[in-house]
Amino acid sequence: MEEGAFEGIRVVELAQWVFVPVAGALLADWGADVVRIERPEGDPYRGLMTQGIGTDSGGVNLSVALANRGKRSLALDLRREEGRTILHQLLETADVFLTNFRPGALRRLGLDAEALTERYPSLVYARGHGYGVRGPDADRPGYDSSAFWARGGMAHVLTPAQLDQPIGQRGAMGDRNGAMGLAFGIAAALLKRTRTGRGSVVDVSLLATAMWTLSSDVLSALQGQRPRAMSGGGAYVNPLVGSYRTRDGRHIQLVFLEADRYWADFCRLVERQDLLDDARFADLQARREHADACVAALQAEFASRTFEEWKSLLAGIDAPWAPVQAVEELLEDPQVIANDYVGDVVGDGGPSYRLPSVPVQFDERPPALRRAPEHGEHSELVLLELGYSWERIGELRDAAVIP
């Protein structure tokens, strides 16, 4: 196996649920040795039932597998002094400390940023949180559906005005986006350390991730506007940017931002010389002034063919468009297959399964995906690496420091 970008980097991860563990999984994908510290009873995420991919799957807990692939697991009771001693022995060998514990809990354990960066000056201290490290809500618990989706403005700006309840978010959207940002921050801090010899404190919040995701709307609000969900044909400014319904009830998305560049070719493709000759649609300005009429003509045209017919026809134009696909259709998308956007995890004695790959590829290849560890699977191995004898490991188990 080719050496990964983070080969030789050790990450000690004290985190649970999705956001920060996914950041650890991304680092593990590219070769980091990620030692995941779990409490004796395990990460509560291991017990979550959701969409038939958690404990309700009847097989591999795919939610946990996606967030923890490629790591090692050490079950450890940090409420006990011996547990904290083991953690510090690990930190002496670590390049990165990765956590989503709240500030109060970290201070009580002596694991806050001030304490660890003073004790380990070269350590990159990375933390993910709901609302930032300053302000009145810095110690407030936050999940992606609260900090990212609700408070971050996502639900409000995406919910059509005619609905009396905000639309629900899909699973862990904010968590996985925030994790990409956190992994990027860690990579930058490690690069900086090669020049300075010192670690940095890296912070990413779910609230900030939402604002970054909604940057265009935030810019609009900064200019005094009130961003809201778009709805219906009345929202069309450029009729060649929008979704159109096909005869069989599916949709095609046009994104002809340079509309004048594509209008003539599109009209010829669909054999509508009359639209090309219509003075109301002569150029971008004319189509904008007569947007309702242009949209109506396009709606009628799209309603004349099926989804598959439109995909076949539009393949003949060099312009940006896409079918509005269902998630299950993605699995058979030729671009997904050609680029290995879904990878296989081959179980070493256990079941094999498939996971989405990290979007980043090196040298045109995705990382090889490895399975996630069972709870505490590597406890003895990690302790042996730290110099513990089997006799001492037995004593730690008898004292309930490890399960």
Short mmCIF file of C-alpha atoms in Angstrom, two decimals:
data_model
loop_
_atom_site.label_atom_id
_atom_site.label_comp_id
_atom_site.label_asym_id
_atom_site.label_seq_id
_atom_site.Cartn_x
_atom_site.Cartn_y
_atom_site.Cartn_z
CA MET A 1 0.00 0.00 0.00
CA GLU A 2 1.33 3.45 -0.96
CA GLU A 3 2.34 5.71 1.91
CA GLY A 4 -0.40 8.16 2.87
CA ALA A 5 0.04 11.91 3.24
CA PHE A 6 -0.28 11.66 7.05
CA GLU A 7 1.87 8.55 7.47
CA GLY A 8 3.84 8.83 10.72
CA ILE A 9 1.35 11.27 12.28
CA ARG A 10 -0.33 10.10 15.48
CA VAL A 11 -3.73 11.52 16.41
CA VAL A 12 -5.27 10.99 19.83
CA GLU A 13 -9.01 11.44 19.44
CA LEU A 14 -11.24 12.09 22.44
CA ALA A 15 -14.59 12.59 20.77
CA GLN A 16 -17.99 11.06 20.20
CA TRP A 17 -20.95 11.15 17.81
CA VAL A 18 -20.11 12.37 14.27
CA PHE A 19 -18.53 15.80 13.68
CA VAL A 20 -15.06 15.42 15.17
CA PRO A 21 -14.78 11.62 14.70
CA VAL A 22 -15.31 12.11 10.96
CA ALA A 23 -12.36 14.54 10.94
CA GLY A 24 -10.30 11.78 12.54
CA ALA A 25 -11.49 9.29 9.92
CA LEU A 26 -10.36 11.62 7.12
CA LEU A 27 -6.89 11.79 8.65
CA ALA A 28 -6.86 8.00 9.05
CA ASP A 29 -7.84 7.62 5.39
CA TRP A 30 -4.57 9.31 4.46
CA GLY A 31 -2.36 7.27 6.77
CA ALA A 32 -2.52 8.83 10.25
CA ASP A 33 -2.50 6.49 13.26
CA VAL A 34 -5.71 7.63 14.93
CA VAL A 35 -6.13 6.24 18.44
CA ARG A 36 -9.72 6.77 19.47
CA ILE A 37 -10.34 7.06 23.20
CA GLU A 38 -13.78 5.74 24.13
CA ARG A 39 -15.35 5.68 27.55
CA PRO A 40 -15.81 2.18 29.06
CA GLU A 41 -19.46 2.01 28.01
CA GLY A 42 -18.66 3.16 24.46
CA ASP A 43 -19.58 6.10 22.25
CA PRO A 44 -23.37 6.66 22.44
CA TYR A 45 -23.36 6.89 18.65
CA ARG A 46 -22.86 3.13 18.62
CA GLY A 47 -26.41 2.75 19.91
CA LEU A 48 -28.17 5.16 17.55
CA MET A 49 -30.88 3.71 15.30
CA THR A 50 -31.30 5.73 12.09
CA GLN A 51 -32.35 5.07 8.47
CA GLY A 52 -31.52 1.36 8.81
CA ILE A 53 -27.78 2.12 8.86
CA GLY A 54 -27.14 2.17 12.62
CA THR A 55 -27.86 -0.48 15.21
CA ASP A 56 -31.12 -1.06 13.31
CA SER A 57 -29.23 -2.31 10.24
CA GLY A 58 -29.18 -5.94 11.30
CA GLY A 59 -25.49 -6.13 10.44
CA VAL A 60 -22.55 -3.72 10.38
CA ASN A 61 -23.31 -0.38 12.03
CA LEU A 62 -22.58 1.64 8.90
CA SER A 63 -22.98 5.02 10.62
CA VAL A 64 -20.20 4.15 13.07
CA ALA A 65 -18.16 2.56 10.27
CA LEU A 66 -18.22 5.75 8.21
CA ALA A 67 -17.24 8.01 11.12
CA ASN A 68 -14.49 5.76 12.50
CA ARG A 69 -12.97 3.84 9.61
CA GLY A 70 -9.27 3.15 9.80
CA LYS A 71 -8.83 3.98 13.51
CA ARG A 72 -7.80 2.06 16.59
CA SER A 73 -9.98 2.04 19.70
CA LEU A 74 -8.78 2.27 23.31
CA ALA A 75 -11.52 2.04 25.95
CA LEU A 76 -10.44 4.08 28.96
CA ASP A 77 -12.05 5.53 32.09
CA LEU A 78 -10.71 9.07 32.31
CA ARG A 79 -12.50 9.65 35.61
CA ARG A 80 -9.75 7.56 37.19
CA GLU A 81 -6.24 8.88 37.69
CA GLU A 82 -4.73 5.79 36.06
CA GLY A 83 -6.84 6.43 32.95
CA ARG A 84 -5.62 10.01 32.70
CA THR A 85 -2.04 8.84 33.16
CA ILE A 86 -2.40 6.49 30.19
CA LEU A 87 -3.88 9.30 28.11
CA HIS A 88 -0.93 11.56 28.88
CA GLN A 89 1.50 8.79 27.96
CA LEU A 90 -0.24 8.63 24.60
CA LEU A 91 -0.14 12.41 24.22
CA GLU A 92 3.64 12.32 24.72
CA THR A 93 3.78 10.37 21.44
CA ALA A 94 1.07 12.36 19.63
CA ASP A 95 1.12 15.03 16.96
CA VAL A 96 -2.56 15.94 17.23
CA PHE A 97 -5.15 15.97 20.02
CA LEU A 98 -8.65 15.95 18.53
CA THR A 99 -11.73 16.53 20.67
CA ASN A 100 -15.33 17.70 20.78
CA PHE A 101 -15.72 17.59 24.56
CA ARG A 102 -17.10 20.84 25.92
CA PRO A 103 -14.75 23.35 27.58
CA GLY A 104 -16.02 22.65 31.08
CA ALA A 105 -15.49 18.90 30.78
CA LEU A 106 -12.01 19.39 29.34
CA ARG A 107 -11.02 21.72 32.18
CA ARG A 108 -12.22 19.24 34.79
CA LEU A 109 -10.04 16.56 33.18
CA GLY A 110 -7.05 18.89 32.89
CA LEU A 111 -7.26 18.58 29.10
CA ASP A 112 -8.09 22.15 28.14
CA ALA A 113 -6.07 23.88 25.43
CA GLU A 114 -4.04 26.00 27.85
CA ALA A 115 -2.94 23.00 29.89
CA LEU A 116 -2.04 20.70 27.00
CA THR A 117 -0.31 23.25 24.78
CA GLU A 118 1.86 24.28 27.73
CA ARG A 119 2.71 20.68 28.55
CA TYR A 120 3.16 19.59 24.90
CA PRO A 121 4.33 22.65 22.91
CA SER A 122 4.50 20.85 19.57
CA LEU A 123 1.00 19.37 19.88
CA VAL A 124 -1.71 20.47 17.43
CA TYR A 125 -4.80 20.91 19.61
CA ALA A 126 -7.92 20.63 17.43
CA ARG A 127 -11.45 21.01 18.70
CA GLY A 128 -14.86 21.00 17.11
CA HIS A 129 -17.80 22.57 18.88
CA GLY A 130 -21.29 23.89 18.39
CA TYR A 131 -21.02 27.64 18.81
CA GLY A 132 -17.39 28.74 19.09
CA VAL A 133 -15.02 29.02 22.04
CA ARG A 134 -16.05 32.54 23.12
CA GLY A 135 -19.39 34.09 23.98
CA PRO A 136 -22.28 33.17 26.28
CA ASP A 137 -23.01 29.83 24.57
CA ALA A 138 -19.45 28.52 24.27
CA ASP A 139 -20.19 25.70 26.72
CA ARG A 140 -23.64 24.89 25.32
CA PRO A 141 -24.09 21.43 23.76
CA GLY A 142 -24.60 21.51 20.01
CA TYR A 143 -25.45 18.94 17.37
CA ASP A 144 -25.57 19.61 13.66
CA SER A 145 -29.38 19.75 13.64
CA SER A 146 -29.31 22.46 16.31
CA ALA A 147 -26.11 24.49 15.81
CA PHE A 148 -25.74 24.03 12.04
CA TRP A 149 -29.22 23.48 10.68
CA ALA A 150 -31.46 25.47 13.03
CA ARG A 151 -29.41 28.26 14.57
CA GLY A 152 -27.13 28.49 11.53
CA GLY A 153 -30.00 29.65 9.32
CA MET A 154 -30.03 26.62 7.04
CA ALA A 155 -33.56 25.44 7.89
CA HIS A 156 -35.04 28.92 7.63
CA VAL A 157 -33.52 29.91 4.31
CA LEU A 158 -34.28 26.56 2.64
CA THR A 159 -37.90 26.19 3.80
CA PRO A 160 -40.45 27.40 1.22
CA ALA A 161 -42.77 30.11 2.54
CA GLN A 162 -45.88 27.97 2.02
CA LEU A 163 -44.73 25.41 4.64
CA ASP A 164 -45.64 26.02 8.27
CA GLN A 165 -42.78 23.86 9.60
CA PRO A 166 -39.07 24.03 8.74
CA ILE A 167 -37.90 21.25 6.45
CA GLY A 168 -35.80 18.59 8.15
CA GLN A 169 -32.14 18.13 7.44
CA ARG A 170 -30.52 14.99 6.14
CA GLY A 171 -28.30 13.01 8.48
CA ALA A 172 -25.14 14.71 9.76
CA MET A 173 -24.89 17.27 6.95
CA GLY A 174 -23.28 19.87 9.18
CA ASP A 175 -21.12 17.33 10.95
CA ARG A 176 -19.48 16.03 7.79
CA ASN A 177 -18.99 19.49 6.28
CA GLY A 178 -17.51 20.73 9.54
CA ALA A 179 -15.24 17.69 9.67
CA MET A 180 -13.74 18.60 6.29
CA GLY A 181 -12.96 22.07 7.63
CA LEU A 182 -11.42 20.66 10.79
CA ALA A 183 -9.25 18.18 8.88
CA PHE A 184 -8.09 21.04 6.63
CA GLY A 185 -7.21 23.12 9.70
CA ILE A 186 -5.22 20.26 11.21
CA ALA A 187 -3.30 19.75 7.95
CA ALA A 188 -2.47 23.47 7.86
CA ALA A 189 -1.35 23.44 11.51
CA LEU A 190 0.93 20.46 10.86
CA LEU A 191 2.44 22.30 7.88
CA LYS A 192 2.95 25.41 10.00
CA ARG A 193 4.66 23.28 12.66
CA THR A 194 7.31 22.22 10.13
CA ARG A 195 8.35 25.90 9.98
CA THR A 196 7.92 26.95 13.61
CA GLY A 197 8.33 23.72 15.59
CA ARG A 198 5.25 24.62 17.63
CA GLY A 199 1.69 23.37 17.54
CA SER A 200 -1.43 25.49 17.12
CA VAL A 201 -4.97 25.48 18.47
CA VAL A 202 -7.43 24.78 15.65
CA ASP A 203 -11.13 25.54 16.06
CA VAL A 204 -14.15 24.79 13.88
CA SER A 205 -17.75 25.28 14.98
CA LEU A 206 -20.94 23.99 13.43
CA LEU A 207 -22.38 27.51 13.57
CA ALA A 208 -19.47 28.91 11.54
CA THR A 209 -19.75 25.98 9.13
CA ALA A 210 -23.38 26.90 8.45
CA MET A 211 -22.49 30.53 7.83
CA TRP A 212 -19.70 29.53 5.44
CA THR A 213 -22.08 27.19 3.61
CA LEU A 214 -24.58 30.06 3.32
CA SER A 215 -21.94 32.64 2.38
CA SER A 216 -23.97 34.05 -0.53
CA ASP A 217 -26.99 34.55 1.72
CA VAL A 218 -24.83 36.02 4.48
CA LEU A 219 -23.40 38.49 1.97
CA SER A 220 -26.96 39.39 0.98
CA ALA A 221 -27.97 39.93 4.61
CA LEU A 222 -24.89 42.12 5.14
CA GLN A 223 -26.28 44.37 2.41
CA GLY A 224 -29.58 44.71 4.26
CA GLN A 225 -31.48 42.04 2.31
CA ARG A 226 -33.64 39.26 3.80
CA PRO A 227 -32.60 35.98 2.11
CA ARG A 228 -35.46 33.52 1.69
CA ALA A 229 -36.10 30.23 -0.09
CA MET A 230 -36.77 30.50 -3.80
CA SER A 231 -40.03 29.01 -4.98
CA GLY A 232 -41.79 28.55 -8.29
CA GLY A 233 -41.21 30.01 -11.74
CA GLY A 234 -41.58 33.55 -10.43
CA ALA A 235 -38.06 33.27 -9.08
CA TYR A 236 -36.55 32.90 -12.56
CA VAL A 237 -34.30 35.78 -13.63
CA ASN A 238 -32.51 33.77 -16.29
CA PRO A 239 -35.01 31.17 -17.61
CA LEU A 240 -32.08 28.96 -18.63
CA VAL A 241 -31.11 28.46 -15.00
CA GLY A 242 -33.65 26.31 -13.21
CA SER A 243 -35.29 22.90 -13.06
CA TYR A 244 -37.90 21.73 -15.55
CA ARG A 245 -40.40 18.89 -15.16
CA THR A 246 -40.35 16.08 -17.70
CA ARG A 247 -43.34 14.17 -19.07
CA ASP A 248 -42.91 11.39 -16.51
CA GLY A 249 -42.66 13.70 -13.50
CA ARG A 250 -38.87 13.87 -13.19
CA HIS A 251 -36.75 17.02 -13.46
CA ILE A 252 -33.79 18.32 -15.45
CA GLN A 253 -31.62 21.12 -14.05
CA LEU A 254 -30.31 23.69 -16.54
CA VAL A 255 -27.40 25.89 -15.50
CA PHE A 256 -26.84 28.00 -18.62
CA LEU A 257 -25.34 30.94 -16.73
CA GLU A 258 -23.88 32.26 -20.00
CA ALA A 259 -27.32 32.03 -21.53
CA ASP A 260 -26.56 33.75 -24.84
CA ARG A 261 -23.73 31.31 -25.41
CA TYR A 262 -26.07 28.31 -25.23
CA TRP A 263 -29.51 29.53 -26.34
CA ALA A 264 -29.09 28.99 -30.07
CA ASP A 265 -27.54 25.53 -29.68
CA PHE A 266 -30.32 24.51 -27.29
CA CYS A 267 -33.09 25.69 -29.62
CA ARG A 268 -31.53 23.81 -32.55
CA LEU A 269 -31.08 20.70 -30.39
CA VAL A 270 -34.80 20.58 -29.57
CA GLU A 271 -35.72 21.64 -33.14
CA ARG A 272 -37.42 24.85 -32.04
CA GLN A 273 -36.36 27.42 -34.63
CA ASP A 274 -39.45 29.41 -33.65
CA LEU A 275 -37.99 30.07 -30.19
CA LEU A 276 -34.71 31.12 -31.74
CA ASP A 277 -36.50 33.53 -34.10
CA ASP A 278 -38.75 34.99 -31.38
CA ALA A 279 -37.64 38.57 -30.67
CA ARG A 280 -38.81 38.24 -27.05
CA PHE A 281 -36.08 35.67 -26.49
CA ALA A 282 -33.33 37.22 -28.62
CA ASP A 283 -30.83 37.71 -25.82
CA LEU A 284 -30.39 37.59 -22.06
CA GLN A 285 -32.02 40.96 -21.49
CA ALA A 286 -35.01 40.12 -23.69
CA ARG A 287 -35.52 36.75 -22.05
CA ARG A 288 -35.35 38.41 -18.65
CA GLU A 289 -37.99 40.99 -19.63
CA HIS A 290 -40.22 38.19 -20.95
CA ALA A 291 -39.22 35.58 -18.37
CA ASP A 292 -42.76 34.29 -17.80
CA ALA A 293 -43.29 33.59 -21.48
CA CYS A 294 -39.86 32.01 -21.90
CA VAL A 295 -40.31 29.79 -18.86
CA ALA A 296 -43.75 28.71 -20.06
CA ALA A 297 -42.32 27.75 -23.45
CA LEU A 298 -39.53 25.77 -21.85
CA GLN A 299 -41.92 24.07 -19.43
CA ALA A 300 -44.09 22.93 -22.35
CA GLU A 301 -41.04 21.70 -24.23
CA PHE A 302 -39.68 19.71 -21.29
CA ALA A 303 -43.13 18.22 -20.66
CA SER A 304 -43.03 16.69 -24.16
CA ARG A 305 -40.28 14.16 -23.39
CA THR A 306 -39.47 11.69 -20.64
CA PHE A 307 -36.59 11.99 -18.21
CA GLU A 308 -34.53 9.38 -20.08
CA GLU A 309 -35.30 11.00 -23.43
CA TRP A 310 -34.06 14.34 -22.13
CA LYS A 311 -30.87 12.81 -20.75
CA SER A 312 -30.16 11.22 -24.12
CA LEU A 313 -30.98 14.40 -26.05
CA LEU A 314 -29.04 16.82 -23.83
CA ALA A 315 -25.96 14.61 -24.04
CA GLY A 316 -25.59 16.17 -27.49
CA ILE A 317 -25.00 19.72 -26.24
CA ASP A 318 -21.79 21.01 -24.67
CA ALA A 319 -23.52 22.94 -21.90
CA PRO A 320 -23.94 22.61 -18.14
CA TRP A 321 -27.05 20.64 -17.18
CA ALA A 322 -27.78 17.65 -14.98
CA PRO A 323 -30.54 15.18 -14.20
CA VAL A 324 -32.13 15.63 -10.77
CA GLN A 325 -31.23 12.19 -9.43
CA ALA A 326 -32.40 10.17 -6.48
CA VAL A 327 -29.68 9.11 -4.06
CA GLU A 328 -30.05 5.46 -5.02
CA GLU A 329 -29.43 6.43 -8.65
CA LEU A 330 -26.06 7.89 -7.66
CA LEU A 331 -24.80 4.38 -6.95
CA GLU A 332 -25.07 3.51 -10.66
CA ASP A 333 -23.98 6.91 -11.99
CA PRO A 334 -21.14 6.24 -14.45
CA GLN A 335 -19.11 9.16 -13.07
CA VAL A 336 -19.43 7.81 -9.53
CA ILE A 337 -18.26 4.40 -10.71
CA ALA A 338 -15.43 5.69 -12.90
CA ASN A 339 -14.01 7.84 -10.11
CA ASP A 340 -14.44 5.34 -7.26
CA TYR A 341 -16.61 7.67 -5.20
CA VAL A 342 -17.95 4.63 -3.35
CA GLY A 343 -15.33 2.31 -1.89
CA ASP A 344 -15.29 -1.25 -0.64
CA VAL A 345 -14.30 -2.16 2.90
CA VAL A 346 -13.12 -5.75 2.96
CA GLY A 347 -13.58 -7.19 6.43
CA ASP A 348 -10.68 -9.12 7.92
CA GLY A 349 -12.78 -12.09 8.93
CA GLY A 350 -15.96 -10.01 9.10
CA PRO A 351 -18.49 -8.86 6.52
CA SER A 352 -17.55 -6.64 3.59
CA TYR A 353 -19.51 -3.46 2.91
CA ARG A 354 -19.40 -0.22 0.92
CA LEU A 355 -18.91 3.38 2.09
CA PRO A 356 -18.73 6.78 0.40
CA SER A 357 -15.11 7.77 -0.10
CA VAL A 358 -13.61 11.07 1.01
CA PRO A 359 -14.02 13.60 -1.86
CA VAL A 360 -10.25 14.32 -1.91
CA GLN A 361 -8.08 12.10 -4.09
CA PHE A 362 -4.28 12.02 -4.35
CA ASP A 363 -2.69 11.18 -7.70
CA GLU A 364 -6.12 10.36 -9.12
CA ARG A 365 -6.79 7.64 -6.56
CA PRO A 366 -9.06 7.47 -3.51
CA PRO A 367 -7.70 6.12 -0.23
CA ALA A 368 -8.05 2.45 0.58
CA LEU A 369 -10.89 2.21 3.09
CA ARG A 370 -10.33 0.23 6.27
CA ARG A 371 -12.95 -0.98 8.71
CA ALA A 372 -13.82 0.81 11.93
CA PRO A 373 -12.69 -0.75 15.22
CA GLU A 374 -14.95 -2.48 17.69
CA HIS A 375 -15.27 -0.79 21.06
CA GLY A 376 -11.92 -1.10 22.87
CA GLU A 377 -10.61 -3.49 20.22
CA HIS A 378 -7.01 -2.25 20.50
CA SER A 379 -6.83 -1.49 24.22
CA GLU A 380 -4.28 -4.19 25.05
CA LEU A 381 -2.21 -3.54 21.92
CA VAL A 382 -1.94 0.21 22.59
CA LEU A 383 -1.01 -0.42 26.23
CA LEU A 384 1.65 -2.94 25.18
CA GLU A 385 3.09 -0.32 22.82
CA LEU A 386 3.28 2.08 25.75
CA GLY A 387 5.35 -0.48 27.69
CA TYR A 388 2.69 -2.02 29.92
CA SER A 389 3.07 -5.68 30.85
CA TRP A 390 0.25 -8.18 30.61
CA GLU A 391 0.21 -8.34 34.40
CA ARG A 392 -0.26 -4.56 34.65
CA ILE A 393 -2.94 -4.63 31.96
CA GLY A 394 -4.80 -7.22 34.04
CA GLU A 395 -4.57 -4.94 37.07
CA LEU A 396 -5.98 -2.05 35.08
CA ARG A 397 -8.88 -4.22 33.99
CA ASP A 398 -9.53 -5.36 37.58
CA ALA A 399 -9.56 -1.69 38.62
CA ALA A 400 -12.08 -0.90 35.84
CA VAL A 401 -9.68 1.56 34.17
CA ILE A 402 -10.22 -0.46 30.99
CA PRO A 403 -13.26 -2.71 30.49
#
